[in-house]
PDB file of C-alpha atoms in Angstrom:
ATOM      1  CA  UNK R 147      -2.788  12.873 -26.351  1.00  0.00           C
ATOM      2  CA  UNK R 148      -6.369  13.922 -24.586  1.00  0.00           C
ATOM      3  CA  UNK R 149      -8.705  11.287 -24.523  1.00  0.00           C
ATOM      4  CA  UNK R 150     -12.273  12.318 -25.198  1.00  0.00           C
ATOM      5  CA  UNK R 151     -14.957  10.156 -22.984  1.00  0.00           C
ATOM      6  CA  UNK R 152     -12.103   8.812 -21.300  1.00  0.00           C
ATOM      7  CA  UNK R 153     -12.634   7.815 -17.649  1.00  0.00           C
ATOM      8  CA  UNK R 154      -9.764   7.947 -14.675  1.00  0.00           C
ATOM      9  CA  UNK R 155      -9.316   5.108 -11.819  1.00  0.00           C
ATOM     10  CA  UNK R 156     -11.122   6.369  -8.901  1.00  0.00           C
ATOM     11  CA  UNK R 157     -11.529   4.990  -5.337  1.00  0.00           C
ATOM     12  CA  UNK R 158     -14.897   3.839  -6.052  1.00  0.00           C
ATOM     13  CA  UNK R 159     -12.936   1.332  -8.245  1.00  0.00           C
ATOM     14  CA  UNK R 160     -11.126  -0.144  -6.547  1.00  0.00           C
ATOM     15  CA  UNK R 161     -10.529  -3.588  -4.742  1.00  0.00           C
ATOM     16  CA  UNK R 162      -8.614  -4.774  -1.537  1.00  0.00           C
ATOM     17  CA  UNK R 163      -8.003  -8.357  -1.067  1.00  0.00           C
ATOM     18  CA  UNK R 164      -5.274  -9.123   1.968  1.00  0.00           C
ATOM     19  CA  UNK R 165      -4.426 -13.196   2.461  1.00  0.00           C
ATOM     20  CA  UNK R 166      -7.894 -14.149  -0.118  1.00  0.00           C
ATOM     21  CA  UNK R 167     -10.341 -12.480   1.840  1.00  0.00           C
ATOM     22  CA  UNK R 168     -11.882  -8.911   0.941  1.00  0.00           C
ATOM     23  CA  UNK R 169     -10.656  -6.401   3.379  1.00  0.00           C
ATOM     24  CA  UNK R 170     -12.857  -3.482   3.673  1.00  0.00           C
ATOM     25  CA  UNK R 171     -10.345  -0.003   3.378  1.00  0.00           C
ATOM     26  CA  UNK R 172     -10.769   3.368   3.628  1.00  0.00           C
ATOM     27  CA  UNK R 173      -6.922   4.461   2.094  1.00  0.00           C
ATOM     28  CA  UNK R 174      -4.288   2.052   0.491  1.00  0.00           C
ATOM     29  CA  UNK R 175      -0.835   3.902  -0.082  1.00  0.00           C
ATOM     30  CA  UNK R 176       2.456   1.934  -1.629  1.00  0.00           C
ATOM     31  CA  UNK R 177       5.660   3.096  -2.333  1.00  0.00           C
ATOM     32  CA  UNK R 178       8.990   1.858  -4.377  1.00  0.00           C
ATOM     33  CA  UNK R 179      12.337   3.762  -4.203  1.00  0.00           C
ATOM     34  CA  UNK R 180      15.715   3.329  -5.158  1.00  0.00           C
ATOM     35  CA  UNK R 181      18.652   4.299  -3.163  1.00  0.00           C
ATOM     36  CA  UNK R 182      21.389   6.316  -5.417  1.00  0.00           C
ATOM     37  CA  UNK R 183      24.119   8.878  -4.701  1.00  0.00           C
ATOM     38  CA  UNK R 184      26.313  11.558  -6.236  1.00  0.00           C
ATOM     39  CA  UNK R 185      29.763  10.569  -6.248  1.00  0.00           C
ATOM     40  CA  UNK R 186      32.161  13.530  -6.042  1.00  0.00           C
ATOM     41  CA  UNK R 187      35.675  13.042  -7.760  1.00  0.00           C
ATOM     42  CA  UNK R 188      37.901  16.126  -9.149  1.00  0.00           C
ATOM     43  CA  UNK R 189      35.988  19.442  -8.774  1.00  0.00           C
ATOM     44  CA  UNK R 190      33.083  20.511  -7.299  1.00  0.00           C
ATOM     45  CA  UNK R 191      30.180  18.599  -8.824  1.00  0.00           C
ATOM     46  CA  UNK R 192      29.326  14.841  -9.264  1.00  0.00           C
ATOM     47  CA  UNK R 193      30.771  13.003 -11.950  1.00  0.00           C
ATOM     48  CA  UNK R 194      28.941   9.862 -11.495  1.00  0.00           C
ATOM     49  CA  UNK R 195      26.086   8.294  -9.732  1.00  0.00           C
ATOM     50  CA  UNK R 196      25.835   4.848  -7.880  1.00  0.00           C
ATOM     51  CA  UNK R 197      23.000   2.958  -7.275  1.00  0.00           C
ATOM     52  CA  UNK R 198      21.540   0.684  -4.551  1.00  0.00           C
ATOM     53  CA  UNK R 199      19.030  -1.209  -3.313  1.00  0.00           C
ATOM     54  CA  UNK R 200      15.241  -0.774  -4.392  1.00  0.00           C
ATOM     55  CA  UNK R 201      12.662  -0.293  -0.943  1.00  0.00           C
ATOM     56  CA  UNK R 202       9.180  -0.841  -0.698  1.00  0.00           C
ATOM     57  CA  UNK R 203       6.425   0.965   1.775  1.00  0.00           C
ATOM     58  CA  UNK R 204       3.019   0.494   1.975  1.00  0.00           C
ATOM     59  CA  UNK R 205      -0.437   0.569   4.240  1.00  0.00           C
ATOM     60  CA  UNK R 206      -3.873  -0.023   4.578  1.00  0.00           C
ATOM     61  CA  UNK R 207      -6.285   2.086   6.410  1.00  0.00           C
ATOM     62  CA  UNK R 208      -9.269   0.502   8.238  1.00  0.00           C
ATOM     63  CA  UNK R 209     -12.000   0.928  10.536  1.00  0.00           C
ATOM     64  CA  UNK R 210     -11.485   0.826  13.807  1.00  0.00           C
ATOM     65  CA  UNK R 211     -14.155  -2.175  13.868  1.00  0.00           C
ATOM     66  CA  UNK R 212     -12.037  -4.027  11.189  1.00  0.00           C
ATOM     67  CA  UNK R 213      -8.929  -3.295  13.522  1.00  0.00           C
ATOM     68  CA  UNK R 214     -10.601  -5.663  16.472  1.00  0.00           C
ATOM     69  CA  UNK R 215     -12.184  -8.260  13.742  1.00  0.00           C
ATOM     70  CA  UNK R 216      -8.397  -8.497  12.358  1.00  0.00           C
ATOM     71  CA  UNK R 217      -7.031  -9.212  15.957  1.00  0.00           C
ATOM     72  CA  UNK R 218      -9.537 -12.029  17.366  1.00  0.00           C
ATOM     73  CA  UNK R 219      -7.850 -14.904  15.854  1.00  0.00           C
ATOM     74  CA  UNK R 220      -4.384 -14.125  16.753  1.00  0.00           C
ATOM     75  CA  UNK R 221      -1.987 -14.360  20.033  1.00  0.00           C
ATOM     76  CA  UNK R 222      -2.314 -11.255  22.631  1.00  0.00           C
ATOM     77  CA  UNK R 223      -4.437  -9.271  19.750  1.00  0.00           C
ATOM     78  CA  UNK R 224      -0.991  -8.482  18.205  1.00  0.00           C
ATOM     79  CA  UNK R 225      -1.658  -8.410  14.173  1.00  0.00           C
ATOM     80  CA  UNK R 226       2.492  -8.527  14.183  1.00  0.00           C
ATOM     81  CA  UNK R 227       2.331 -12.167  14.501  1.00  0.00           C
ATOM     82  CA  UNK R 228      -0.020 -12.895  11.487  1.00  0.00           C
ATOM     83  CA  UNK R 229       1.631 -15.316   8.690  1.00  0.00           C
ATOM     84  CA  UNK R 230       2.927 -12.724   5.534  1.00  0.00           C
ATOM     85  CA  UNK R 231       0.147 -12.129   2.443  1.00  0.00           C
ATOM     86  CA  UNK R 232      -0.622 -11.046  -0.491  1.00  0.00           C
ATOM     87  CA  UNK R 233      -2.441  -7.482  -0.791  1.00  0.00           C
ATOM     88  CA  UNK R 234      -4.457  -7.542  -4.072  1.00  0.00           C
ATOM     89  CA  UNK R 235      -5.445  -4.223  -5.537  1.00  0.00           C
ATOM     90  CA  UNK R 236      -7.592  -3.947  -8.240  1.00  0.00           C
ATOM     91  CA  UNK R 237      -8.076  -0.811 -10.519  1.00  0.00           C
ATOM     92  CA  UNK R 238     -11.596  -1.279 -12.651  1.00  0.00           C
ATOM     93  CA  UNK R 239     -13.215   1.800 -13.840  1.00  0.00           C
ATOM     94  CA  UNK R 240     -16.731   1.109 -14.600  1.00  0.00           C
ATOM     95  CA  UNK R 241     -16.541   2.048 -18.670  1.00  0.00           C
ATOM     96  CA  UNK R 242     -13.441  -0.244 -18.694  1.00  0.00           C
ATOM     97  CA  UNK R 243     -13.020  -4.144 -19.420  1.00  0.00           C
ATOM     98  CA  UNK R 244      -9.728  -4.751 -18.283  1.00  0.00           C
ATOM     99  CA  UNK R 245      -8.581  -4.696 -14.574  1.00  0.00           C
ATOM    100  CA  UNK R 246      -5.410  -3.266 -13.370  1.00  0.00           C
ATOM    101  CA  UNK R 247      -3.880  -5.429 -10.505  1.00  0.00           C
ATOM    102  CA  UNK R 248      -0.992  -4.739  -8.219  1.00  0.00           C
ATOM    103  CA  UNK R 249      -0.173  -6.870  -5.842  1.00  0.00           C
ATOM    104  CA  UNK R 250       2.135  -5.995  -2.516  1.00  0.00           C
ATOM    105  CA  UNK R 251       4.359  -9.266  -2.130  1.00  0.00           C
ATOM    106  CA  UNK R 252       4.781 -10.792   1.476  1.00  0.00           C
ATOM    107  CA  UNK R 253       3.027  -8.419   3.839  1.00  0.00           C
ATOM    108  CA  UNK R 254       3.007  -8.403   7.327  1.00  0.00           C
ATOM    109  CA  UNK R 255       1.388  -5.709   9.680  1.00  0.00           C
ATOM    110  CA  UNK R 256       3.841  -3.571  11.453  1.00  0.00           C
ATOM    111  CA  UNK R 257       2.542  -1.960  13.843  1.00  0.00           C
ATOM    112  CA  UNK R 258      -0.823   0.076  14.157  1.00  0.00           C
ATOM    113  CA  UNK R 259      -1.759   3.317  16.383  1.00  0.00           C
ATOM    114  CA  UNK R 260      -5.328   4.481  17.486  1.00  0.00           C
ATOM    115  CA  UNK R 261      -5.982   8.111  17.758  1.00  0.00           C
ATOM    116  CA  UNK R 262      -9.477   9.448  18.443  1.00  0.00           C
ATOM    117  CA  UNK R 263     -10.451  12.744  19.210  1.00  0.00           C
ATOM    118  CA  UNK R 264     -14.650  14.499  20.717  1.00  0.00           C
ATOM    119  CA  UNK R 265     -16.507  14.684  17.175  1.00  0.00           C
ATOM    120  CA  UNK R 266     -15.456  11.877  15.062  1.00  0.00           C
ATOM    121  CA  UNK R 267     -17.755  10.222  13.662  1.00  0.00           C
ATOM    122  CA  UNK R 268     -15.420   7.422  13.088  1.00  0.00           C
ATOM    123  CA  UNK R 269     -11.748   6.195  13.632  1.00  0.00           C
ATOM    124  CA  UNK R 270      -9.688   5.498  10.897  1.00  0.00           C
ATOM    125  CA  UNK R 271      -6.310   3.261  11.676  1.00  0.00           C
ATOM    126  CA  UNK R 272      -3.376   3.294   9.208  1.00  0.00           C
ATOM    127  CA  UNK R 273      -1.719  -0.079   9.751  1.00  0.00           C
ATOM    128  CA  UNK R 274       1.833   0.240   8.310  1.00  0.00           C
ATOM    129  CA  UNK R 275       3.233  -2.823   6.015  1.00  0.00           C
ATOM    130  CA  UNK R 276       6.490  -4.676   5.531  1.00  0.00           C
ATOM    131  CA  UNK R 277       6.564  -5.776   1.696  1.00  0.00           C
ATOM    132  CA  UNK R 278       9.380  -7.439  -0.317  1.00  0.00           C
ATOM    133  CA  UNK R 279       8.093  -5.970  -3.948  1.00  0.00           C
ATOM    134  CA  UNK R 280       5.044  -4.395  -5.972  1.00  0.00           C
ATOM    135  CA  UNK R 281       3.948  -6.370  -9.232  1.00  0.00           C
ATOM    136  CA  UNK R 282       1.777  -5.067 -11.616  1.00  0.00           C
ATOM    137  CA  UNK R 283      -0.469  -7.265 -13.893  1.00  0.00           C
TER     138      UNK R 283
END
């Protein structure tokens, strides 16, 4: 049904919160997927389908700066070792009152790469997450 005046999430809407404090991104990505597979019986194409486990990915991206102020208060500047947290995203398009919240369960920093190259004008880090699940609302 097209919406007339209607108004889209955009990243100027939205809201990062990692462990209660604002965290300052430049990209947020999650993912869910479930594992299933064909099962082959008689002839040549599946006859049924089983289904496993559900997975969950997601990152942050964040200034290089942010990278540095996010390893000062932990062991060997290794982000690895900081206690799991809540990621708080918040959706709120400015025409909008209500507030669309995910939130990635349990997250813990994986690992994180730097990669610079003559001409940027900044550096951008992905830092790769381990969740257990993605609730909305």
């Amino acid at each position: 049904m097209p919406k007339i005046n209607g108004q889209e999430f955009s990243w100027s809407n939205v809201k990062v919160t990692a462990g209660g404090v604002d965290l300052e991104v430049v990209a947020v990505k999650y993912k869910a997927s479930r594992k299933k597979e064909n099962i082959l019986t008689t002839g040549d194409k599946p006859t049924r389908r089983s289904y496993g486990d559900v997975e969950f990915e997601a990152s942050v991206t964040v200034l290089l700066s942010d990278l540095f102020a996010l390893q000062e208060n932990v062991p060997n500047d290794d982000i690895s070792l900081i206690e799991p947290f809540n990621v708080i995203i918040s959706w709120r398009p400015k025409l909008k009152k209500n507030t669309e919240v995910v939130r990635l369960v349990s997250a813990e920093f994986l690992e994180y790469e730097v990669s610079a190259s003559q001409g940027d004008m900044k550096v951008e880090v992905e830092l790769p997450l381990i969740i257990s699940d993605i609730v909305k609302g």
